[in-house]
CSV table of C-alpha atoms and ligand atoms in Angstrom, one decimal:
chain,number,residue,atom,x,y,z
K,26,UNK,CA,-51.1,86.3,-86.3
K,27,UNK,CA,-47.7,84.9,-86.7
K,28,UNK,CA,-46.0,86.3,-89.8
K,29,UNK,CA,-43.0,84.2,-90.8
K,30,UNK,CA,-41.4,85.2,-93.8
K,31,UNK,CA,-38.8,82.6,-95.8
K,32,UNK,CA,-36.8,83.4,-98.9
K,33,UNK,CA,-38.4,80.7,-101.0
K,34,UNK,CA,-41.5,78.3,-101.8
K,35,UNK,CA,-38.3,75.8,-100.9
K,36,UNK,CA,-37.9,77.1,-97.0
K,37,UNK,CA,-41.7,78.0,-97.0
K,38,UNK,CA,-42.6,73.7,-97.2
K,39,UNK,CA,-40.0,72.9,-95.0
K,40,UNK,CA,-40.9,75.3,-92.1
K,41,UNK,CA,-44.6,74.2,-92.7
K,42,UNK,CA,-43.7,70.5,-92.4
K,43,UNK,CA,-41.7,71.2,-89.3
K,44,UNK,CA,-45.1,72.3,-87.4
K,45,UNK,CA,-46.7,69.5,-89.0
K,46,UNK,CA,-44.2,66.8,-87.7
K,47,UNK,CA,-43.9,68.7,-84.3
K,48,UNK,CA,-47.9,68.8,-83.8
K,49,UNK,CA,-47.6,64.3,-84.8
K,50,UNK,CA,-45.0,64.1,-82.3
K,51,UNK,CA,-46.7,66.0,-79.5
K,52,UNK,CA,-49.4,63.7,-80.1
K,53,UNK,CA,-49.9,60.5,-82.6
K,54,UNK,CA,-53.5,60.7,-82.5
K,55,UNK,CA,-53.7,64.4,-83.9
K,56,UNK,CA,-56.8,65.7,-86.0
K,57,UNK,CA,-55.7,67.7,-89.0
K,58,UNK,CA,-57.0,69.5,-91.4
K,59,UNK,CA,-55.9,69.0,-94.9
K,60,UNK,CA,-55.6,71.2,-98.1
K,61,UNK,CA,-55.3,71.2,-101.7
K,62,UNK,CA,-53.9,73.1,-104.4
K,63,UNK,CA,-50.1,72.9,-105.5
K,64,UNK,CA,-48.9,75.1,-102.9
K,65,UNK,CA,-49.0,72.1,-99.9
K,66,UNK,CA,-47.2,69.0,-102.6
K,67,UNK,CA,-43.9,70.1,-101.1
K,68,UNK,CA,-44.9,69.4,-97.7
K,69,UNK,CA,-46.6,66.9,-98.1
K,70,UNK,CA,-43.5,65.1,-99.9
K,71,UNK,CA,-41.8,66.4,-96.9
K,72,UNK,CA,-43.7,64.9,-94.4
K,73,UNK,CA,-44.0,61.4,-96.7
K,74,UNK,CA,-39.8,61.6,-96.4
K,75,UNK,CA,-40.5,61.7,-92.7
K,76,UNK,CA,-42.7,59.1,-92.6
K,77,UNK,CA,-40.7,56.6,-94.2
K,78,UNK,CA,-38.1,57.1,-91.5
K,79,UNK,CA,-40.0,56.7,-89.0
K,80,UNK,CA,-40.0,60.1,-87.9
K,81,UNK,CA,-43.3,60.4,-87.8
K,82,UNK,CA,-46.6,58.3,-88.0
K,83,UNK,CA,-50.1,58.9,-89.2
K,84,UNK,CA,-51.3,55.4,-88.0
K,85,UNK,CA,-53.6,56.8,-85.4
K,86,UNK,CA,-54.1,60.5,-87.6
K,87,UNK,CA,-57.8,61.3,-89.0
K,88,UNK,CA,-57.9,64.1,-91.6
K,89,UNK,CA,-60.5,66.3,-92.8
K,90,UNK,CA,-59.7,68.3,-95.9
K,91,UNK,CA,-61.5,71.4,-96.3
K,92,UNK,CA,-63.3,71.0,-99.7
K,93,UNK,CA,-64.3,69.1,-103.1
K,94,UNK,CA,-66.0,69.7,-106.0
K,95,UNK,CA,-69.5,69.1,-106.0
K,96,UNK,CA,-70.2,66.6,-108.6
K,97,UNK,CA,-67.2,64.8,-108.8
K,98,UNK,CA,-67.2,61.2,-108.0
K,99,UNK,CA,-64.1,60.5,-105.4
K,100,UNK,CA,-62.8,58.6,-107.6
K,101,UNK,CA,-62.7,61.4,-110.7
K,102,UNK,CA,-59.1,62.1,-111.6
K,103,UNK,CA,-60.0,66.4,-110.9
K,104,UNK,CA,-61.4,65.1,-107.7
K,105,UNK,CA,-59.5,66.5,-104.4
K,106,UNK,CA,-60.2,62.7,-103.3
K,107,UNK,CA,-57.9,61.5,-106.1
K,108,UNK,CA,-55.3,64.5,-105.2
K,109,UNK,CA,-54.6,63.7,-101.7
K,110,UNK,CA,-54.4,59.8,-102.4
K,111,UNK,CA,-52.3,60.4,-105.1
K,112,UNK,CA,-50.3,63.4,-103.1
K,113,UNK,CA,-50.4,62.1,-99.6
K,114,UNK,CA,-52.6,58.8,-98.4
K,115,UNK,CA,-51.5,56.4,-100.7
K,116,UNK,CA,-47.5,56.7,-99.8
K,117,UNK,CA,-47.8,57.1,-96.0
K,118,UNK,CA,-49.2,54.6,-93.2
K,119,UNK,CA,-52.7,55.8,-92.7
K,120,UNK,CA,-55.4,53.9,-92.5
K,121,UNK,CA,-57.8,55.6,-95.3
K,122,UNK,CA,-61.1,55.3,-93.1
K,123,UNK,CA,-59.4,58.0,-91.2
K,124,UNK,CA,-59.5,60.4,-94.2
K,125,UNK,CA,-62.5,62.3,-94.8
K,126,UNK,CA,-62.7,64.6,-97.8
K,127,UNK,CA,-66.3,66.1,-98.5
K,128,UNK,CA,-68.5,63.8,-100.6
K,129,UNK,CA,-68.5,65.2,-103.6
K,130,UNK,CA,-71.4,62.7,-105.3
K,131,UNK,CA,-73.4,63.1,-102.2
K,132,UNK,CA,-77.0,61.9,-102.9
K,133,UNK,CA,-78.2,65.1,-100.6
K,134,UNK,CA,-75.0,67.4,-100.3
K,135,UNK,CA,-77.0,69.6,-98.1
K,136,UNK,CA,-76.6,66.2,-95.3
K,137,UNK,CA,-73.2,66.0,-96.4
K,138,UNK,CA,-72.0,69.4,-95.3
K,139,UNK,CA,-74.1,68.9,-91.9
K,140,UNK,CA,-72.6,65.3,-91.5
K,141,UNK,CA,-69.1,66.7,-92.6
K,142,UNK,CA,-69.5,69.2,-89.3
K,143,UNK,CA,-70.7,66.8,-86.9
K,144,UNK,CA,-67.7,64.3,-88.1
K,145,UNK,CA,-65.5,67.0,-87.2
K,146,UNK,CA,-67.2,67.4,-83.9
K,147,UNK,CA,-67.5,63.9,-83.2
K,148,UNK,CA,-63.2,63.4,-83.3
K,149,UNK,CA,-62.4,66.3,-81.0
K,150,UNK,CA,-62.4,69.0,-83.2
K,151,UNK,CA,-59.5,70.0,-85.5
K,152,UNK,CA,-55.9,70.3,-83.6
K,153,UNK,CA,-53.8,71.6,-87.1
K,154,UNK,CA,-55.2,72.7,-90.0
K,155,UNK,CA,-53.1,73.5,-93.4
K,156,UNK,CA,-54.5,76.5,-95.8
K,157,UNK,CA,-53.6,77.8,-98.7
K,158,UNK,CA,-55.0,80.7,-100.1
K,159,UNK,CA,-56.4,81.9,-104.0
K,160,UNK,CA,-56.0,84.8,-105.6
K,161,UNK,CA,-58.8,86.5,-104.4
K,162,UNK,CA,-58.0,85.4,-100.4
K,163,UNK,CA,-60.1,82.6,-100.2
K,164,UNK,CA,-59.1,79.6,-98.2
K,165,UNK,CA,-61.1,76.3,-98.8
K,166,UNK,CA,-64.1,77.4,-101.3
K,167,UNK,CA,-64.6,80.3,-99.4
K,168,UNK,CA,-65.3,82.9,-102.0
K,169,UNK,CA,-65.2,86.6,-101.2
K,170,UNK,CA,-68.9,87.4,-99.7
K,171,UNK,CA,-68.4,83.9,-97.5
K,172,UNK,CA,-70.2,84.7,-94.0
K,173,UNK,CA,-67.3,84.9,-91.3
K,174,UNK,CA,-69.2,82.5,-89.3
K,175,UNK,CA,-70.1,80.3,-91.9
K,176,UNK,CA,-70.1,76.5,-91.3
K,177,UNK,CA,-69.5,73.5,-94.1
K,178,UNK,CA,-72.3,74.1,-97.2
K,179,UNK,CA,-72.2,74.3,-100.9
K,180,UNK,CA,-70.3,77.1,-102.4
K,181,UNK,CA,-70.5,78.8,-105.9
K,182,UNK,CA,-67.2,79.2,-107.6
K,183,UNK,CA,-66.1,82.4,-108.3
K,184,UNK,CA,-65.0,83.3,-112.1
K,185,UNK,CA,-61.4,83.6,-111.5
K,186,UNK,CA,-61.1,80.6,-109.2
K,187,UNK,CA,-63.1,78.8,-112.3
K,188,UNK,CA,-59.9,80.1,-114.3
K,189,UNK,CA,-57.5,79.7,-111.7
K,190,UNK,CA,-58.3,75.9,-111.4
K,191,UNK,CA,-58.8,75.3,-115.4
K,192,UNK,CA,-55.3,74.7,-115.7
K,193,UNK,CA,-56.5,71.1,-114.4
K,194,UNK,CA,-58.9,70.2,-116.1
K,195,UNK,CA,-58.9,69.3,-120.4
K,196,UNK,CA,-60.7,71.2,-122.4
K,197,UNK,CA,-63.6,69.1,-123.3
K,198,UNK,CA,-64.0,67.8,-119.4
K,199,UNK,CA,-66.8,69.4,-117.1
K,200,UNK,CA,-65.4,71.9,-114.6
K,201,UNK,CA,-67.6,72.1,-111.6
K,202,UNK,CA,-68.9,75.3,-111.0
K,203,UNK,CA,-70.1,74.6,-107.2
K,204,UNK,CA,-68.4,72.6,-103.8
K,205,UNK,CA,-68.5,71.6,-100.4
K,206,UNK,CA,-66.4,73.5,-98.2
K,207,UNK,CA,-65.6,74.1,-94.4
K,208,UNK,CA,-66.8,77.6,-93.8
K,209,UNK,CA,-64.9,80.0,-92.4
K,210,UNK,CA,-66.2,79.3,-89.0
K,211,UNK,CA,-65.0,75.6,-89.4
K,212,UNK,CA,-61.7,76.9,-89.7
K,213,UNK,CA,-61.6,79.0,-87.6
K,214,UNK,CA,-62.5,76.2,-84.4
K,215,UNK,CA,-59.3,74.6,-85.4
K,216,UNK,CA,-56.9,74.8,-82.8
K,217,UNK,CA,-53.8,76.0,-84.7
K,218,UNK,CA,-54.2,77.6,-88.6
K,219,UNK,CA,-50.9,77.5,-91.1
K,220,UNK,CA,-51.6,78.9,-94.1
K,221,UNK,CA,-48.7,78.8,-97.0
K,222,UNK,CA,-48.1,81.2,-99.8
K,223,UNK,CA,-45.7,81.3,-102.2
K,224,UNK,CA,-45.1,83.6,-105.1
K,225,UNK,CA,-45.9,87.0,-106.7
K,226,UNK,CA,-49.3,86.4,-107.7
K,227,UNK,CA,-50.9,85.9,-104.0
K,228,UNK,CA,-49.0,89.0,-103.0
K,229,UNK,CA,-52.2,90.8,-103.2
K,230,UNK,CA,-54.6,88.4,-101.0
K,231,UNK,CA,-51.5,88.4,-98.4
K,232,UNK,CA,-51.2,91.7,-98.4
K,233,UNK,CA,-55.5,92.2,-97.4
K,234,UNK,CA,-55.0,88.9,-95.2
K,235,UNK,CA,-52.4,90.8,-93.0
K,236,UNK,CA,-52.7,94.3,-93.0
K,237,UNK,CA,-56.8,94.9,-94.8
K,238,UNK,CA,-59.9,95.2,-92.7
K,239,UNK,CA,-61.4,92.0,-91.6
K,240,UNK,CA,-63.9,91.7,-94.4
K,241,UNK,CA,-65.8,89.2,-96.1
K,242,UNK,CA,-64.3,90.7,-99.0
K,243,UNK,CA,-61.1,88.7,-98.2
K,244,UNK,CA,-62.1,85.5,-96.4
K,245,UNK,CA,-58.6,84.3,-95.0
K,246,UNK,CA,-58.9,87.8,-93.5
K,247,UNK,CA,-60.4,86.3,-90.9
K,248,UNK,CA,-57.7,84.3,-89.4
K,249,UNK,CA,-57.3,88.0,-87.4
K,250,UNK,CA,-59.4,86.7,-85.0
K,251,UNK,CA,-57.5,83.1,-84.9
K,252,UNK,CA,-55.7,83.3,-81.4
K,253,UNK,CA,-52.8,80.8,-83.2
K,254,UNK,CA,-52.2,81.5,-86.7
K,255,UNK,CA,-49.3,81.1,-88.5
K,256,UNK,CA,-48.8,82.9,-92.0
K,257,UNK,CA,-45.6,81.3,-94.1
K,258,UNK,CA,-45.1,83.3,-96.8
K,259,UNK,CA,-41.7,83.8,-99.4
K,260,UNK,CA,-40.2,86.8,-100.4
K,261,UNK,CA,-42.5,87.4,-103.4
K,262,UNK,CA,-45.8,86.7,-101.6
K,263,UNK,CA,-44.6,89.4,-99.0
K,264,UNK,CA,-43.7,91.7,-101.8
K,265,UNK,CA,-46.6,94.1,-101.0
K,266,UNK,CA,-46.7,93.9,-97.7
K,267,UNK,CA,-46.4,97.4,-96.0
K,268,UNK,CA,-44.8,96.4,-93.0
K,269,UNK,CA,-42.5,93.7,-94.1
K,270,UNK,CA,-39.5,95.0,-91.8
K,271,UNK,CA,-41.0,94.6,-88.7
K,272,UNK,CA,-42.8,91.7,-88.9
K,273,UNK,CA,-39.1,89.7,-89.7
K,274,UNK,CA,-38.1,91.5,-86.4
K,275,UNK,CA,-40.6,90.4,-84.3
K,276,UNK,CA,-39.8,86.8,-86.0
K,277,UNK,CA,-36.5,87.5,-85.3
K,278,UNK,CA,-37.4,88.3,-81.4
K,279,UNK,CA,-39.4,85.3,-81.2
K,280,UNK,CA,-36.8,82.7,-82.0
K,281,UNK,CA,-34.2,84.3,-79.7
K,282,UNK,CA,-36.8,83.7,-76.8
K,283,UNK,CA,-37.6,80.4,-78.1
K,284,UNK,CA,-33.5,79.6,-78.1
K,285,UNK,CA,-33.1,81.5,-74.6
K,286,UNK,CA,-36.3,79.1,-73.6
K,287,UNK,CA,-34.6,75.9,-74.9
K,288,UNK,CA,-37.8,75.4,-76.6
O,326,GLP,C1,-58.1,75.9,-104.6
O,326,GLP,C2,-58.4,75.3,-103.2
O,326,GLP,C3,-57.8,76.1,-102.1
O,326,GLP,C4,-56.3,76.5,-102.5
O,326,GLP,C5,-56.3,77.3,-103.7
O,326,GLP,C6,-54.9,77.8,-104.1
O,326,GLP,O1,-59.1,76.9,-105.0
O,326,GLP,N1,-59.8,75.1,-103.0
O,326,GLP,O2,-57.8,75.4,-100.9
O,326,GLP,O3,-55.8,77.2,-101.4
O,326,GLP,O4,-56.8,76.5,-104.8
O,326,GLP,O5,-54.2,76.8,-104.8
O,326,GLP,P1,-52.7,76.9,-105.2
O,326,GLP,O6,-51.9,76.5,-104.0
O,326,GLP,O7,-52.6,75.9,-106.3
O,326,GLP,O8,-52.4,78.3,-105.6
C-alpha cells in the first residue's frame, strides 16, 4: 500500500482529486467507482471546479458506487442516489444512464446485487475506485465479519454505523437497518483503490487498516492484498499510526524518483 500522509482534510481532497483527474485524462472513457459519506464532498467539488474548466470530462465516464440503503427509493432524500446527484451528477457533464448506484427499492434485491456484479463486468471492470472508511474499518457496507472474498449482496448494518449515520436522518424518519454493497472482493478487482481519511476519530480503523492483521475484523484491511492502493490520510487520522516516520520517508523517496523520472 501507498501511505500518503497530508496535513489536513484540505490537502487530503486535493491530492485525491489529482489521481482522479489524472486517471480521466489518461483515459475519457474510465470506469470508477464512487463513494459516499462526507469524507469524498471535497473532492468531488474539486473535481466539479475541474470540470467546469474543461479540465476534465465525464462525458464518456460510467460509475458504480459501492452501496445504498435497502429500502430506500432513489429518489429518498437519505438515499445515496439523491447524495451523489446532489454532490456530484447533477453539476458535471455526465450522462446519468452511466451512473449506477445499487437499487435500493429492488423488487428482488438478491437479482439486484447479482445484476449490480455482472454490470460491473459487463463495462470492463472498475479502473479507480474512491473509499472511505467507518469507524469500525468498513469500506462500502462491509461490516466487520464481511467475507474477504465477498461479492455485491445485502448487508446488516452494524450498531455504530446505525449511530454513525443517524446524524442524517430526523428523528421520526426510518433508518434502514440493511444495504446493498460491493463486497470486499468487488473492490478489491478494481484496478487502482484510494481510500480517504480524515480526522481523529478514524485514527483507530487506519491504524488496523495499515499496520493490523488482515482480518475480517477490519474489512478495509484487506486492501493489503490490493497490488495499487493508495491510503490519504491527515495528520489526525495518522495519529496512531506506529510507524508514521517512515512511511512519510518512503513518500518522500517516491516523489524524488517520480521528479528524477519526469513523471
Ligand atoms: C458510510 C458509507 C461508507 C463511508 C462511511 C464513512 O457508512 N457506507 O462508504 O466510507 O459512511 O463516512 P464519512 O466519510 O462520513 O465518515
Amino acid at each position: 500500500m501507498q501511505i500518503v500522509i497530508l496535513k489536513d482534510a484540505k490537502e487530503v481532497a486535493a491530492y485525491g482529486a489529482d489521481i482522479f483527474a489524472a486517471q480521466l485524462i489518461h483515459n475519457p472513457q474510465s470506469v470508477l467507482g464512487l463513494a459516499t459519506g462526507s469524507t469524498p464532498v471535497a473532492l468531488y467539488q474539486d473535481l466539479i471546479a475541474r470540470n467546469r474548466n474543461a479540465e476534465v470530462s465525464f462525458k464518456n465516464v460510467r460509475t458504480f458506487n459501492l452501496d445504498e440503503y435497502l429500502g430506500l427509493t432513489g429518489s429518498h432524500r437519505q438515499s445515496y442516489r439523491h447524495f451523489m446527484n446532489e454532490q456530484l451528477f447533477n453539476h458535471i457533464d455526465i450522462d446519468k444512464h452511466n451512473t449506477h448506484v445499487p437499487q435500493g427499492d429492488a423488487p428482488d434485491p438478491f437479482v439486484a446485487c447479482d445484476d449490480y456484479e455482472q454490470a460491473i463486468a459487463s463495462a470492463g471492470g472498475i479502473d479507480l475506485q474512491l473509499l472511505g472508511i467507518g469507524r469500525n474499518g468498513h469500506i462500502g457496507f462491509n461490516e466487520p465479519s464481511s467475507g474477504l472474498t465477498s461479492r455485491t449482496r445485502i448487508k446488516t448494518l452494524t450498531k455504530a454505523t446505525i449511530e454513525d449515520n443517524a446524524r442524517f436522518f430526523s428523528a421520526d424518519e426510518f433508518q434502514p437497518y440493511l444495504s446493498i454493497t460491493m463486497g470486499i472482493g468487488t473492490i478489491l478487482d478494481a484496478r487502482k483503490v484510494v481510500l480517504l481519511a480524515t480526522g481523529e476519530n478514524k485514527a483507530d480503523a487506519i491504524r488496523a487498516t495499515v499496520e493490523g492483521p488482515l482480518s475480517a475484523a477490519c474489512p478495509a484491511s484487506a486492501l493489503q492484498l490490493h497490488r495499487n492502493a493508495v491510503i490519504v490520510i491527515d495528520e489526525a487520522a495518522a495519529s496512531k499510526l506506529a510507524d508514521i516516520e517512515f512511511y512519510k520517508h518512503i513518500e518522500a523517496q517516491n516523489q524524488k524518483l517520480l521528479k528524477r523520472l519526469g513523471k
